[in-house]
mmCIF file of C-alpha atoms and ligand atoms in Angstrom:
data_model
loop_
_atom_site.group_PDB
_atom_site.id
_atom_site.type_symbol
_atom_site.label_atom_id
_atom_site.label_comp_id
_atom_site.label_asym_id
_atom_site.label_seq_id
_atom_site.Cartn_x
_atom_site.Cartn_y
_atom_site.Cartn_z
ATOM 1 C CA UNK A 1 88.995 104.880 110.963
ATOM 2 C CA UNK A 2 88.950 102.511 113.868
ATOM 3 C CA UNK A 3 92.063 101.070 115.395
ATOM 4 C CA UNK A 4 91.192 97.474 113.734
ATOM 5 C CA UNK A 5 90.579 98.906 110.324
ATOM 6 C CA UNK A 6 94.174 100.917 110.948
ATOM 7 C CA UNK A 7 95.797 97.985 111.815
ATOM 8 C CA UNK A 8 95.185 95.557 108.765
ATOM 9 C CA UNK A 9 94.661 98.538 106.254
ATOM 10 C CA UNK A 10 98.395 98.643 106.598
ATOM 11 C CA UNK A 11 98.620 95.006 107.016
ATOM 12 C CA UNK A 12 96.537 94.107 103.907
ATOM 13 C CA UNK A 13 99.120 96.865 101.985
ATOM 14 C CA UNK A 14 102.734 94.925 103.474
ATOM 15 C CA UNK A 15 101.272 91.903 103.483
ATOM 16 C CA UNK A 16 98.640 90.953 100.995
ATOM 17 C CA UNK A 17 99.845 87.324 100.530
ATOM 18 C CA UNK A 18 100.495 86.079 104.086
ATOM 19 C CA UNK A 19 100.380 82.324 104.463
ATOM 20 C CA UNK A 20 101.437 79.194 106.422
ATOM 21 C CA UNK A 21 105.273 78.923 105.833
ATOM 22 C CA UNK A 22 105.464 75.210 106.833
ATOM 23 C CA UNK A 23 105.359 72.720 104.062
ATOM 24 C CA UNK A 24 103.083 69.811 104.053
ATOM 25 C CA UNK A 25 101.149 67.903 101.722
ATOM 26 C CA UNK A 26 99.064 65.860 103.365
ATOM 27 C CA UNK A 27 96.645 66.594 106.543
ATOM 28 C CA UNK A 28 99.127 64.549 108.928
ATOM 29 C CA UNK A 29 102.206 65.788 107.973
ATOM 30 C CA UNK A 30 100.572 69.543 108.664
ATOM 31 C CA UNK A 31 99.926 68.383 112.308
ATOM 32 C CA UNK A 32 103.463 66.862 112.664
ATOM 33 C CA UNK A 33 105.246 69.991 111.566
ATOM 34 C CA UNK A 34 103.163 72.332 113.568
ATOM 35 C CA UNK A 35 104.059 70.139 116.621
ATOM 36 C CA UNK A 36 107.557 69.950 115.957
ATOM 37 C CA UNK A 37 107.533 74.050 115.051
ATOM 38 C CA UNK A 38 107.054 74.701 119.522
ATOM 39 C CA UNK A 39 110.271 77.423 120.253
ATOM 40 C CA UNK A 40 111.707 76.651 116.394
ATOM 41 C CA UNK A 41 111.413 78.377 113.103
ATOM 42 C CA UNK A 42 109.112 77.266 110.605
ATOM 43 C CA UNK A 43 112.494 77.132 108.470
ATOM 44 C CA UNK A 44 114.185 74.662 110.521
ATOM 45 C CA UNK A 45 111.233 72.506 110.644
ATOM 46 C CA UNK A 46 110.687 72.644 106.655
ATOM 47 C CA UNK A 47 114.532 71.476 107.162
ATOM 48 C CA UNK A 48 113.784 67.938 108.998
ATOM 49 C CA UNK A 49 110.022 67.451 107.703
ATOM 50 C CA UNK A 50 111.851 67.512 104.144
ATOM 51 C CA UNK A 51 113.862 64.195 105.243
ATOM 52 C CA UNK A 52 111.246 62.941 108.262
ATOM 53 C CA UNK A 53 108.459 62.802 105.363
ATOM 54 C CA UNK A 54 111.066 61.036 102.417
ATOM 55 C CA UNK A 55 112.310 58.276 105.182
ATOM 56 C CA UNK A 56 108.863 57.784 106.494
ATOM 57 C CA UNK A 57 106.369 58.588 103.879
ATOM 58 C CA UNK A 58 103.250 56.794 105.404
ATOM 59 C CA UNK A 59 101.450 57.811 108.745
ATOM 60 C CA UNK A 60 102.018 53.925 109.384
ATOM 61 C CA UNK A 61 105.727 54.068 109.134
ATOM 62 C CA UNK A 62 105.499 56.756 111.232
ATOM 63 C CA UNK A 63 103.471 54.857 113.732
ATOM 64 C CA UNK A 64 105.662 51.851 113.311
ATOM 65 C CA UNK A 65 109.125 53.956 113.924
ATOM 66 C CA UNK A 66 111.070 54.035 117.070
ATOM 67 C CA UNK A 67 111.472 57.457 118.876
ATOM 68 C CA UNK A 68 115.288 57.306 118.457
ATOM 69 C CA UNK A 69 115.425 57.168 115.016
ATOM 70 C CA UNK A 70 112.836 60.112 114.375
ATOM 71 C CA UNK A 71 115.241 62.241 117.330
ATOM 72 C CA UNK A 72 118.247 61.447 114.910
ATOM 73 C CA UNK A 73 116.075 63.603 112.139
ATOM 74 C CA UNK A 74 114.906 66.333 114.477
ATOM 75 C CA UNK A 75 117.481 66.875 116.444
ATOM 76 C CA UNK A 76 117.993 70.307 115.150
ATOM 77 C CA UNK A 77 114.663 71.862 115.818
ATOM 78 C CA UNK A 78 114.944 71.080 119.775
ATOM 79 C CA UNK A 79 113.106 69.690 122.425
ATOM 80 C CA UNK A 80 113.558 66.417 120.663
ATOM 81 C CA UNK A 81 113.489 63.794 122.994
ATOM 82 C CA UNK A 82 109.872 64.792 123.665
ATOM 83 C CA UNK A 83 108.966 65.976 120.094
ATOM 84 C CA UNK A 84 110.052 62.276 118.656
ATOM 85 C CA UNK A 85 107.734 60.627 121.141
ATOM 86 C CA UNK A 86 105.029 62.486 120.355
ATOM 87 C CA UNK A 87 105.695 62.044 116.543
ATOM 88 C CA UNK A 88 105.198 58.407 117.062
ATOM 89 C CA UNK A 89 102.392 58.201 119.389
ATOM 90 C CA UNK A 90 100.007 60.650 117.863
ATOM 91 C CA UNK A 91 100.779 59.044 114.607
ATOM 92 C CA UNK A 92 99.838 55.677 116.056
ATOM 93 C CA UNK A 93 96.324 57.016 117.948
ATOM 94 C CA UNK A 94 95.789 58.528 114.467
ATOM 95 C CA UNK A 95 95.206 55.411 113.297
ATOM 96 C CA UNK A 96 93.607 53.860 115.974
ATOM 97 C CA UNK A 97 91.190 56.494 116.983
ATOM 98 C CA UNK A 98 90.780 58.553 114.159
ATOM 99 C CA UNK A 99 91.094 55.829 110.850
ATOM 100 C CA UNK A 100 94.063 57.655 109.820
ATOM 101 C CA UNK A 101 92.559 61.061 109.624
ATOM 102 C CA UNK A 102 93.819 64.373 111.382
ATOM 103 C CA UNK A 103 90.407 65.497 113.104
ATOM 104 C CA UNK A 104 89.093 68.608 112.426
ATOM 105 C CA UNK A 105 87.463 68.827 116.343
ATOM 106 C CA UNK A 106 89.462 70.643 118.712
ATOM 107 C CA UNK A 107 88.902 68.534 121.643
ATOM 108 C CA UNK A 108 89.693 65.538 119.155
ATOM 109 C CA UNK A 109 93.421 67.536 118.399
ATOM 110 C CA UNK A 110 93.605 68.392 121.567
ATOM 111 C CA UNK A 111 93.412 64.947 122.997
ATOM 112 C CA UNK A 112 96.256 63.668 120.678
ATOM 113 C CA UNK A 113 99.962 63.461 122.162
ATOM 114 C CA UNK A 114 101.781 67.111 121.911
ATOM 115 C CA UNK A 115 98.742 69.337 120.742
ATOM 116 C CA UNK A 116 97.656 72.098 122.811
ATOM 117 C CA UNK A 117 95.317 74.762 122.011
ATOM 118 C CA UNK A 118 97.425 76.852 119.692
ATOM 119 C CA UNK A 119 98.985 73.645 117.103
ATOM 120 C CA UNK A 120 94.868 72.126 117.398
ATOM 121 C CA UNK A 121 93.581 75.862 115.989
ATOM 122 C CA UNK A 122 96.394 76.122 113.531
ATOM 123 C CA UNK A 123 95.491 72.585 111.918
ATOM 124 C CA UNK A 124 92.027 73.947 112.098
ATOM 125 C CA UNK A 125 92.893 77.120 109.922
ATOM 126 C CA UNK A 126 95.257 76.082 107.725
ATOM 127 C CA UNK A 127 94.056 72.793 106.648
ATOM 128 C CA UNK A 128 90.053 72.946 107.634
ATOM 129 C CA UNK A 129 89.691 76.585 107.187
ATOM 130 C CA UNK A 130 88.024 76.811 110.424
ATOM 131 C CA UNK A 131 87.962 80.355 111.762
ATOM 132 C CA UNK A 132 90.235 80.530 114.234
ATOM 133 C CA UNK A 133 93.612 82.720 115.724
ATOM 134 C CA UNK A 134 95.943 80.695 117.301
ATOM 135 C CA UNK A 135 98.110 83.048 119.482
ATOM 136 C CA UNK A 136 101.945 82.134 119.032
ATOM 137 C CA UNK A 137 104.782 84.235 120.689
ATOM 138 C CA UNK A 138 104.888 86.569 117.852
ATOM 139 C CA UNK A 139 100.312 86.577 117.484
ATOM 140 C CA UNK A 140 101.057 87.377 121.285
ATOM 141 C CA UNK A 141 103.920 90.169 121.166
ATOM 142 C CA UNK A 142 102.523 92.415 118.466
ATOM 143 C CA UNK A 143 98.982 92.150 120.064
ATOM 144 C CA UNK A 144 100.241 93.573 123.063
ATOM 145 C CA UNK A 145 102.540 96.063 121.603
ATOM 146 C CA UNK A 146 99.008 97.391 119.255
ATOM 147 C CA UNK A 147 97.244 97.804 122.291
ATOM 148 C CA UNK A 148 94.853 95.162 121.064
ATOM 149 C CA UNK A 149 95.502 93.026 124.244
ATOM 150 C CA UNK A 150 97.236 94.368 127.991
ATOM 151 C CA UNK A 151 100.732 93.333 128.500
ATOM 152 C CA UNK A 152 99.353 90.604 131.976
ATOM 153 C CA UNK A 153 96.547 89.223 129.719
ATOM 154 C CA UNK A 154 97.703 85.261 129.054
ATOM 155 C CA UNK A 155 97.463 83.710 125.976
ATOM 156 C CA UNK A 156 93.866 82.576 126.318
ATOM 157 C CA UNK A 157 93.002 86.415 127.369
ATOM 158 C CA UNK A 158 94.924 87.812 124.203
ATOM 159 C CA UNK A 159 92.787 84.989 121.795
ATOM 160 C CA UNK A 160 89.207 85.468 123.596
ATOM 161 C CA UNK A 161 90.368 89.943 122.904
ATOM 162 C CA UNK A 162 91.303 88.939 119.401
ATOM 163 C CA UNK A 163 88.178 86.602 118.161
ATOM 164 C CA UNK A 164 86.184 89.384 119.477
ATOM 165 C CA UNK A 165 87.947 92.196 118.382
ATOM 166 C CA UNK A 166 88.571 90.804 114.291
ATOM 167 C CA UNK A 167 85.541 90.225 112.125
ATOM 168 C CA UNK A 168 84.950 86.184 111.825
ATOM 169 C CA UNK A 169 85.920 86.313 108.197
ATOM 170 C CA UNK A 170 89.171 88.032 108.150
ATOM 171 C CA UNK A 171 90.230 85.785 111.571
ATOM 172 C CA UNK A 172 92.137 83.467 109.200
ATOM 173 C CA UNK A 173 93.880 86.176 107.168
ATOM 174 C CA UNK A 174 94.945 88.521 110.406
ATOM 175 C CA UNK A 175 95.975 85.179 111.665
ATOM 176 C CA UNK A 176 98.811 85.196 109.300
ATOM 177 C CA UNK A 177 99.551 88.719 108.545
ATOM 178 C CA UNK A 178 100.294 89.336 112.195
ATOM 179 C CA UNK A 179 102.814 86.567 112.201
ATOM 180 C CA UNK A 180 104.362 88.063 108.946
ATOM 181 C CA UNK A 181 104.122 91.763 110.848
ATOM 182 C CA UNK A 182 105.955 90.074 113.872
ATOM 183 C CA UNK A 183 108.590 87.613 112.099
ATOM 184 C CA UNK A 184 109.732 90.548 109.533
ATOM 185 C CA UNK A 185 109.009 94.282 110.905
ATOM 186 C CA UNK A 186 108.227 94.098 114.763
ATOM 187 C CA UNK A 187 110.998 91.402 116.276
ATOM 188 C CA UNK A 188 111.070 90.651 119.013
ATOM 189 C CA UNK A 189 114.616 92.402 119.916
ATOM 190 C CA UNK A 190 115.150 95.532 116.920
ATOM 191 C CA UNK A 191 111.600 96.307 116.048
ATOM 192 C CA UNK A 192 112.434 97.789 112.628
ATOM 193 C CA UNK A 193 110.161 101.086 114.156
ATOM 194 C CA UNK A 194 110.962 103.568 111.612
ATOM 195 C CA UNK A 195 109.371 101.672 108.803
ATOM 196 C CA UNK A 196 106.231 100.804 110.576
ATOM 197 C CA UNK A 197 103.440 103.258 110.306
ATOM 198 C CA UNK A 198 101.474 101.737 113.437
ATOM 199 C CA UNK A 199 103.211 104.083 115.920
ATOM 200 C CA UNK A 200 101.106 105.937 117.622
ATOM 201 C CA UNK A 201 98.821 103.150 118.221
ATOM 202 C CA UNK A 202 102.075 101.109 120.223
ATOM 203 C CA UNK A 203 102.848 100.814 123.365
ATOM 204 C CA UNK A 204 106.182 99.741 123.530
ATOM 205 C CA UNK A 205 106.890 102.524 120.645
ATOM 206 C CA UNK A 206 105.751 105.457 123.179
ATOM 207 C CA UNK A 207 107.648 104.020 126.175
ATOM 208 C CA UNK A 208 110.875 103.825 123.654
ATOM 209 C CA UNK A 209 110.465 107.829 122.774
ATOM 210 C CA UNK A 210 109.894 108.343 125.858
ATOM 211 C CA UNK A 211 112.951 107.348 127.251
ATOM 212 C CA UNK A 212 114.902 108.714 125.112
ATOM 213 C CA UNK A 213 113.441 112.558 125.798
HETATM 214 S S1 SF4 B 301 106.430 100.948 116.318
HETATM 215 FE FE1 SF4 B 301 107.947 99.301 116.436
HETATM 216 S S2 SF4 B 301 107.442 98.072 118.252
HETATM 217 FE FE2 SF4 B 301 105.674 99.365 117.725
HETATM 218 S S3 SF4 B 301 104.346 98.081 116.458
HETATM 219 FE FE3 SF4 B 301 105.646 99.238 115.069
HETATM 220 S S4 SF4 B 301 107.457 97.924 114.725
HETATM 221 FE FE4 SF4 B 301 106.369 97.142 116.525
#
């Protein structure tokens, strides 16, 4: 069994259902909350979408409001001076550019205020079904740990290793089940080691035992 089939056997066993955890229901709101979700939880954004999305329900209220107000409703999830502007502005240039629609391009995303290459290829998964896998801190931390990427490769290194590494039509799936593997079984601080069976294919694992010989 290769490392790859190892790796998501187990996966496909603890997580069988992994899925976006940000709620949305229409293709803008989707591209909001994964902007406002840079260094927060997908739980504290659900928090201030819930009430963002009931006082402005339209894309052209949201391109009509005034950054203040939208920081009074996302204050919580940080960086919100910057993440209100960006609300506002890449609501407005999705009307003017786009008629309104989140584009499925990722040089289109990309162009729009506040979305960089990971938020453009996680609108591209989750609401085109694009094959894609955006690498966010935890995409990035297990990677590394598996031995499926080195510990100096940046963020572009670790998605080039992955897309090549992960057959096209699981890319989507792996996508998610490595952020489940990450968020609930290998934290960032107290790995919960003993329950994972992917031992002696990690890094940080070996270095761990080794230290405490
Ligand atoms: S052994 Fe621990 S650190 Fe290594 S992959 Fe498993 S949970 Fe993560």
């Amino acid at each position: 069994m290769t490392k790859i089939e190892k790796i998501f056997d187990f996966l496909d066993q603890k997580f069988p259902n992994a899925h976006c955890e940000l709620n949305y229901s229409k293709d803008y709101e989707l591209l909001i909350a994964v902007v406002l979700s840079a260094q927060a939880t997908d739980k504290s954004v659900n928090l201030v979408t819930k009430k963002l999305f009931e006082t402005y329900p339209t894309l052209l209220s949201l391109a009509s409001s005034h950054p203040e107000d939208i920081e009074k409703i996302i204050h919580s999830v940080g960086l919100s001076k910057t993440k209100s502007k960006n609300v506002v502005s890449l609501s407005k240039e999705l009307i003017d550019r786009f008629d309104g629609k989140v584009p499925s391009s990722r040089l289109d995303l990309m162009s729009l205020p506040g979305v960089g290459r990971k938020t453009a290829n996680v609108v591209r998964i989750e609401y085109f079904k694009i094959p894609e896998i955006p690498v966010d801190t935890h995409v990035e931390r297990v990677s590394k740990r598996l031995g499926l990427a080195k510990e100096g490769d940046d963020v572009l290194e670790v998605e080039n290793k992955l897309r090549r590494k992960i057959p096209k039509e699981r890319l989507i799936k792996a996508h998610h089940q490595l952020i489940f593997f990450g968020r609930y079984l290998c934290k960032s601080q107290n790995p919960l080691c003993k329950e994972c069976p992917l031992k002696d294919l990690c890094k940080v694992y070996k270095k761990l035992a080794l230290k405490s010989k």
